[in-house]
Short mmCIF file of C-alpha atoms in Angstrom, two decimals:
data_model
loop_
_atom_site.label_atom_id
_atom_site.label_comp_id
_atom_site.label_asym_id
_atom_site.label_seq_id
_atom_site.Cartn_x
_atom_site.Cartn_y
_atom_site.Cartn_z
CA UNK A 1 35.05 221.42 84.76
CA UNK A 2 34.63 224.42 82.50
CA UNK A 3 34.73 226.92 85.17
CA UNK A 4 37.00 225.17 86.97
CA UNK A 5 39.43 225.91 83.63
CA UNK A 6 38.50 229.16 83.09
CA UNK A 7 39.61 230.39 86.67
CA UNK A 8 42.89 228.53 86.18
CA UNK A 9 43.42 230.16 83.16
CA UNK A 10 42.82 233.41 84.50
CA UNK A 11 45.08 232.70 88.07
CA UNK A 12 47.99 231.88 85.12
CA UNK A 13 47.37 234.88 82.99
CA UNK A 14 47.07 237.09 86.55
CA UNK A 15 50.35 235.41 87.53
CA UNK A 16 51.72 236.17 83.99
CA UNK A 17 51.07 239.84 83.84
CA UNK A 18 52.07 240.35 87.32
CA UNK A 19 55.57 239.04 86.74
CA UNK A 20 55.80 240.68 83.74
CA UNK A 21 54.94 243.85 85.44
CA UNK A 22 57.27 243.61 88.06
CA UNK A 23 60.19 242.51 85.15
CA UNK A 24 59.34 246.01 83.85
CA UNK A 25 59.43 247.96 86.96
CA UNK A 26 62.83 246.53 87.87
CA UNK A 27 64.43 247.27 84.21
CA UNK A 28 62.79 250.35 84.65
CA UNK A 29 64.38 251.05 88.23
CA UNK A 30 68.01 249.98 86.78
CA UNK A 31 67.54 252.32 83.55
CA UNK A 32 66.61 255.12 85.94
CA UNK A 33 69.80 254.40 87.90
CA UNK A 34 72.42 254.05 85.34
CA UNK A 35 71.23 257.54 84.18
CA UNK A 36 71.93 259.16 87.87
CA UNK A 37 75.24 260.57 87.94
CA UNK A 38 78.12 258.72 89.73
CA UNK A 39 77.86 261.19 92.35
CA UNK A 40 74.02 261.29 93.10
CA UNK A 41 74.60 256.76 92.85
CA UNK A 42 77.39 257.29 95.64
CA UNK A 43 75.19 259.30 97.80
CA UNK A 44 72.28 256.95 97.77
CA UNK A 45 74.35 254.13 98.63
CA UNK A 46 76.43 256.09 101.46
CA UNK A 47 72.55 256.92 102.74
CA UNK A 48 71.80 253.25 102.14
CA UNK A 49 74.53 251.84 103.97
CA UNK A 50 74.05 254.31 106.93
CA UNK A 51 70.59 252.98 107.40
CA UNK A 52 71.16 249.91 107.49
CA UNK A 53 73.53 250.80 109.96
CA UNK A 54 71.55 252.46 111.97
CA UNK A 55 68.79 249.44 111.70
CA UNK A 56 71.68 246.96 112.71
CA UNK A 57 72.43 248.99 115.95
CA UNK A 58 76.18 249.67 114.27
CA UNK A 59 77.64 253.55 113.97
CA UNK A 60 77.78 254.39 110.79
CA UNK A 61 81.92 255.63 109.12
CA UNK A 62 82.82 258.27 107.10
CA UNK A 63 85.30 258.39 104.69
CA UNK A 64 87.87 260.67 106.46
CA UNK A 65 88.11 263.68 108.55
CA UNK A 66 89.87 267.07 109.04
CA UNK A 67 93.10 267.05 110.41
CA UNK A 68 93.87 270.35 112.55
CA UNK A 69 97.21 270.70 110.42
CA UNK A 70 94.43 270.66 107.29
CA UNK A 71 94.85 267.47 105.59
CA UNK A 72 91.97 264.73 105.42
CA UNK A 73 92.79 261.85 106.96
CA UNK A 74 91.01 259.07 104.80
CA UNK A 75 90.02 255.52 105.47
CA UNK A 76 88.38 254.08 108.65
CA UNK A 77 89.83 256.89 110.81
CA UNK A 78 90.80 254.78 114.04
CA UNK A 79 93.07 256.13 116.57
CA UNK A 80 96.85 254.53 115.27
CA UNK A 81 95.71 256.01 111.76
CA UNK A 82 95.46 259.00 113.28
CA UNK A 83 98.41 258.92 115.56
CA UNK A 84 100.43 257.75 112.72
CA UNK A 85 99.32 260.42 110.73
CA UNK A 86 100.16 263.30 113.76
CA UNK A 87 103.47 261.78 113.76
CA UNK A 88 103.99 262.34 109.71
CA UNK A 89 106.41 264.92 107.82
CA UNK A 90 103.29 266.00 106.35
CA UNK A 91 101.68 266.81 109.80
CA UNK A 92 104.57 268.67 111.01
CA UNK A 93 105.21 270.35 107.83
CA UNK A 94 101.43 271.40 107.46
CA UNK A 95 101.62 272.74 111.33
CA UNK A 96 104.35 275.11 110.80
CA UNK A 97 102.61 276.64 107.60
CA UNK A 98 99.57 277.29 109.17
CA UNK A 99 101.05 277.97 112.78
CA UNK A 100 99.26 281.51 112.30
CA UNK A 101 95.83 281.08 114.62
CA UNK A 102 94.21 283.94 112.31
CA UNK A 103 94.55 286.13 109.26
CA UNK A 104 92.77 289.02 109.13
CA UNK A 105 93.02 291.03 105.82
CA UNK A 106 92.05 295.03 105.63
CA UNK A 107 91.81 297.41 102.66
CA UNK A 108 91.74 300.40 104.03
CA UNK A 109 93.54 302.78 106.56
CA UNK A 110 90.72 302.90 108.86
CA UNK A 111 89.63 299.21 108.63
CA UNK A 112 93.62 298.30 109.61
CA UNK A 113 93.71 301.10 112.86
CA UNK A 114 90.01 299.65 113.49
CA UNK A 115 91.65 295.87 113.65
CA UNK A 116 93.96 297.20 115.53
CA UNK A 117 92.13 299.07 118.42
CA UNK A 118 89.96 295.30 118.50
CA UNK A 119 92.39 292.23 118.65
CA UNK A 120 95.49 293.97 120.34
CA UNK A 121 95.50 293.55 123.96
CA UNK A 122 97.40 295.08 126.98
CA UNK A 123 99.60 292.07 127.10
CA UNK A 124 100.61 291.87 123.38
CA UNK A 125 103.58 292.33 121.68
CA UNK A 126 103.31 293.52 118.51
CA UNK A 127 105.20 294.02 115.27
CA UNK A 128 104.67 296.32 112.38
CA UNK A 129 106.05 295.59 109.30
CA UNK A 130 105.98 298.37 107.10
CA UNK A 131 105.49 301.14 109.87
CA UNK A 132 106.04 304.20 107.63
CA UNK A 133 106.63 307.53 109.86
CA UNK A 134 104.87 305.53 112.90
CA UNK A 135 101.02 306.76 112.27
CA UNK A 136 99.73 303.27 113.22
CA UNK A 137 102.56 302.26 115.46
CA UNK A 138 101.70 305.05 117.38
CA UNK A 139 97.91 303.83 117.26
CA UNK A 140 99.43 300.12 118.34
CA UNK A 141 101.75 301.66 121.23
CA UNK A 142 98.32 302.71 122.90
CA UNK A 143 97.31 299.16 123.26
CA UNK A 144 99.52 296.87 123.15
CA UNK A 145 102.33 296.32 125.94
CA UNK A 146 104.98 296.77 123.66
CA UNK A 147 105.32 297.77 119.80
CA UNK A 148 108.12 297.58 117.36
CA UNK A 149 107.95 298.73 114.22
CA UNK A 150 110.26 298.18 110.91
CA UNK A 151 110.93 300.22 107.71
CA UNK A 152 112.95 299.83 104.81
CA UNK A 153 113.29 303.32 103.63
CA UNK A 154 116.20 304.84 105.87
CA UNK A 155 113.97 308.33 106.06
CA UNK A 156 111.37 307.46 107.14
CA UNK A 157 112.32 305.69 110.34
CA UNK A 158 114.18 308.82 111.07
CA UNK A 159 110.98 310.90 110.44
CA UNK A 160 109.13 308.09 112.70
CA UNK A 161 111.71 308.27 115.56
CA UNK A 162 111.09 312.04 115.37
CA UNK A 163 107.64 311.61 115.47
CA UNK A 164 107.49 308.83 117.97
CA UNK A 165 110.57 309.28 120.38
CA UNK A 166 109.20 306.87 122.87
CA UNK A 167 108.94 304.07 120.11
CA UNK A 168 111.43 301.50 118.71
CA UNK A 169 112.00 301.66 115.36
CA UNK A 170 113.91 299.47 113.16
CA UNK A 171 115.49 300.37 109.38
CA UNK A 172 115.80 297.01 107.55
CA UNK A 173 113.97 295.16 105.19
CA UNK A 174 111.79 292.76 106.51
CA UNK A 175 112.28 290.05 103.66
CA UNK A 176 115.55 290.24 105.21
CA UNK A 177 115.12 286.93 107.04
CA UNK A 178 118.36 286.98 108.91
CA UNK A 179 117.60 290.60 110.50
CA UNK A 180 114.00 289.40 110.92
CA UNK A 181 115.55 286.16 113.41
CA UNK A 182 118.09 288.71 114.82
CA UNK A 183 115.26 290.66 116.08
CA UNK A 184 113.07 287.83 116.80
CA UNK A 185 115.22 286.71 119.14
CA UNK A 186 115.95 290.29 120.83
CA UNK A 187 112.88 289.94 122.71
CA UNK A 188 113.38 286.41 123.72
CA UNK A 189 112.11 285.43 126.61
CA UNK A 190 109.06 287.20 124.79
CA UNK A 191 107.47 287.14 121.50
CA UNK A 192 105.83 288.80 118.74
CA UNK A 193 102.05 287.74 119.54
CA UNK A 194 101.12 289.88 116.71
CA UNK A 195 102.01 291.40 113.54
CA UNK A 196 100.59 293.98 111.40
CA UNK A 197 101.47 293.58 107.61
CA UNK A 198 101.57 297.08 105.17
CA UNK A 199 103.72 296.82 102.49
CA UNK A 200 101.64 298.75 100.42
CA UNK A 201 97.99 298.18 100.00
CA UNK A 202 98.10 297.68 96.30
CA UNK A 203 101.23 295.48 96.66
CA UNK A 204 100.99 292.77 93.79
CA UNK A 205 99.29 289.49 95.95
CA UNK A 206 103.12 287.26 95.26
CA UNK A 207 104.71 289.43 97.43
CA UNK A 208 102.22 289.42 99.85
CA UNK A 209 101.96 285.65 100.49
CA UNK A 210 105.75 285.83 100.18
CA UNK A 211 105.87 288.22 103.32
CA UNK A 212 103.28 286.15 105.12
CA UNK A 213 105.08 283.00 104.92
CA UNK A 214 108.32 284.59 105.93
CA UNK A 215 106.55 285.58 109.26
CA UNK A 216 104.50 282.99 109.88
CA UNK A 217 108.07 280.51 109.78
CA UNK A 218 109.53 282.90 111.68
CA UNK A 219 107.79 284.12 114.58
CA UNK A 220 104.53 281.89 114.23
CA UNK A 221 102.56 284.97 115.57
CA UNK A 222 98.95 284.48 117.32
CA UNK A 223 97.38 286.64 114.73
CA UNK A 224 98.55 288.24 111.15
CA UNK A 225 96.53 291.20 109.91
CA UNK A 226 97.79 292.30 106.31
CA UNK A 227 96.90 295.21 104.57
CA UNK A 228 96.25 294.48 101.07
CA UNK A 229 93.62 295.16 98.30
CA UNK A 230 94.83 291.85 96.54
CA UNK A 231 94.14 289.62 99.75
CA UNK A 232 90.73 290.82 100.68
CA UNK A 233 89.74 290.09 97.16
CA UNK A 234 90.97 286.83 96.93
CA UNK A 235 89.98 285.88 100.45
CA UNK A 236 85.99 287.11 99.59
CA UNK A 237 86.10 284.45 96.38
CA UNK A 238 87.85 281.43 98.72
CA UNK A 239 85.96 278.77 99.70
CA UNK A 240 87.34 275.40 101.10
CA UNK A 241 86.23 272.18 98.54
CA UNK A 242 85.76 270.16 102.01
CA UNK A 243 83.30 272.81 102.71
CA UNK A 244 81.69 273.43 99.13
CA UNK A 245 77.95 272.34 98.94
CA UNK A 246 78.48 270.37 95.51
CA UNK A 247 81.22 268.30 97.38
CA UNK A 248 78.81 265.16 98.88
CA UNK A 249 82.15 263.76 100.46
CA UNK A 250 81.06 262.64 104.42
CA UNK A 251 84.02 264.01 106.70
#
């Protein structure tokens, strides 16, 4: 009877510290926890939940993804969410922003004739804003199918029609968004399918974006290449957030 005691006192002690162990592993685990940040909490559950997903045989959801027009479309993503959202203000409004298929920024002279002699085809039609006495409209005019190039300063478009007989050049300025449609239209059935941007390379990075808006609501080109010391800079420091690596956001 003795022994028989002494090995059910030790089964209730071993049953004792075992729970007691276990207690302290699990307040252990849920001190450890509340100290992980929310973000680092979020992610182990999103990896959590995907597992289990997986495990279950269902397809794991994100939280949202990228519209083409730029916006994230949140929630559970199905197709009348995202039909409804294609058919929004904010859709529309976000397409004719960013109607531009590519920016290309340049610093120098010989990085903008360089862009030039490599994205303008045979078939394009190109503008030049800024043209100057025609140095790089003449450069553009060996390329592309057709060049036009515009000029505030009264003298010199005359020096660049001196220059460059064979050439259209126009005197206005092209903030001028009237003259800018007026021409626009000149060409209609065609179109500017690109447009080179010099206003200056050390032109203050306001005006810039102004300019770049103005033509992209205008005559929604293929491509925009702008040369400006401002933009290159700025565009070498952007990142998109959606993109970033501290963002754990699933899209």
């Amino acid at each position: 009877m003795e022994d028989g005691g002494v090995v059910s006192i030790d089964v209730k002690a071993l049953l004792i510290a075992s729970t007691a162990a276990a207690l302290g592993f699990f307040a252990g685990f849920q001190i450890a926890w509340v100290r992980l940040s929310p973000r680092v909490r979020r992610r182990l559950h999103r990896e959590k939940h995907q597992a289990n997903g997986k495990g279950s045989g269902e397809t794991s959801r994100s939280v949202g993804i990228i519209c083409e027009c730029g916006a994230i479309i949140q929630g559970k993503c199905t197709p009348e969410e995202i039909e409804r959202h294609r058919a929004s203000n904010r859709h529309h409004r976000n397409m004719l922003r960013h109607s531009g298929k590519e920016v290309v920024a340049c610093e120098e002279v010989s990085e903008y004739r360089d862009a030039v002699l490599a994205l303008v085809k045979s078939d394009d039609v190109v503008l030049e804003v800024g043209s100057h006495v025609g140095g790089t409209t003449k450069v553009i005019a060996g390329v592309a199918g057709r060049v036009v190039g515009v000029d505030q300063q009264p003298e010199l478009v005359a020096q660049a029609r001196e220059n460059y007989p064979s050439i259209q050049f126009e005197n206005f300025d092209a903030f001028d968004s009237t003259k800018l449609v007026a021409l626009t239209k000149s060409l209609e059935p065609a179109r500017f399918t690109k447009v080179f941007i010099d206003i200056s390379g050390s032109r203050d990075l306001a005006t810039v974006f102004r300019m770049m808006d103005l033509i992209d609501k205008i005559i929604r080109p293929d491509a925009m290449v702008v040369k400006s010391q401002a933009l290159k800079k700025m565009m070498l420091r952007t990142r998109l957030w959606i993109e970033h690596p501290l963002n754990q956001k699933v899209l």
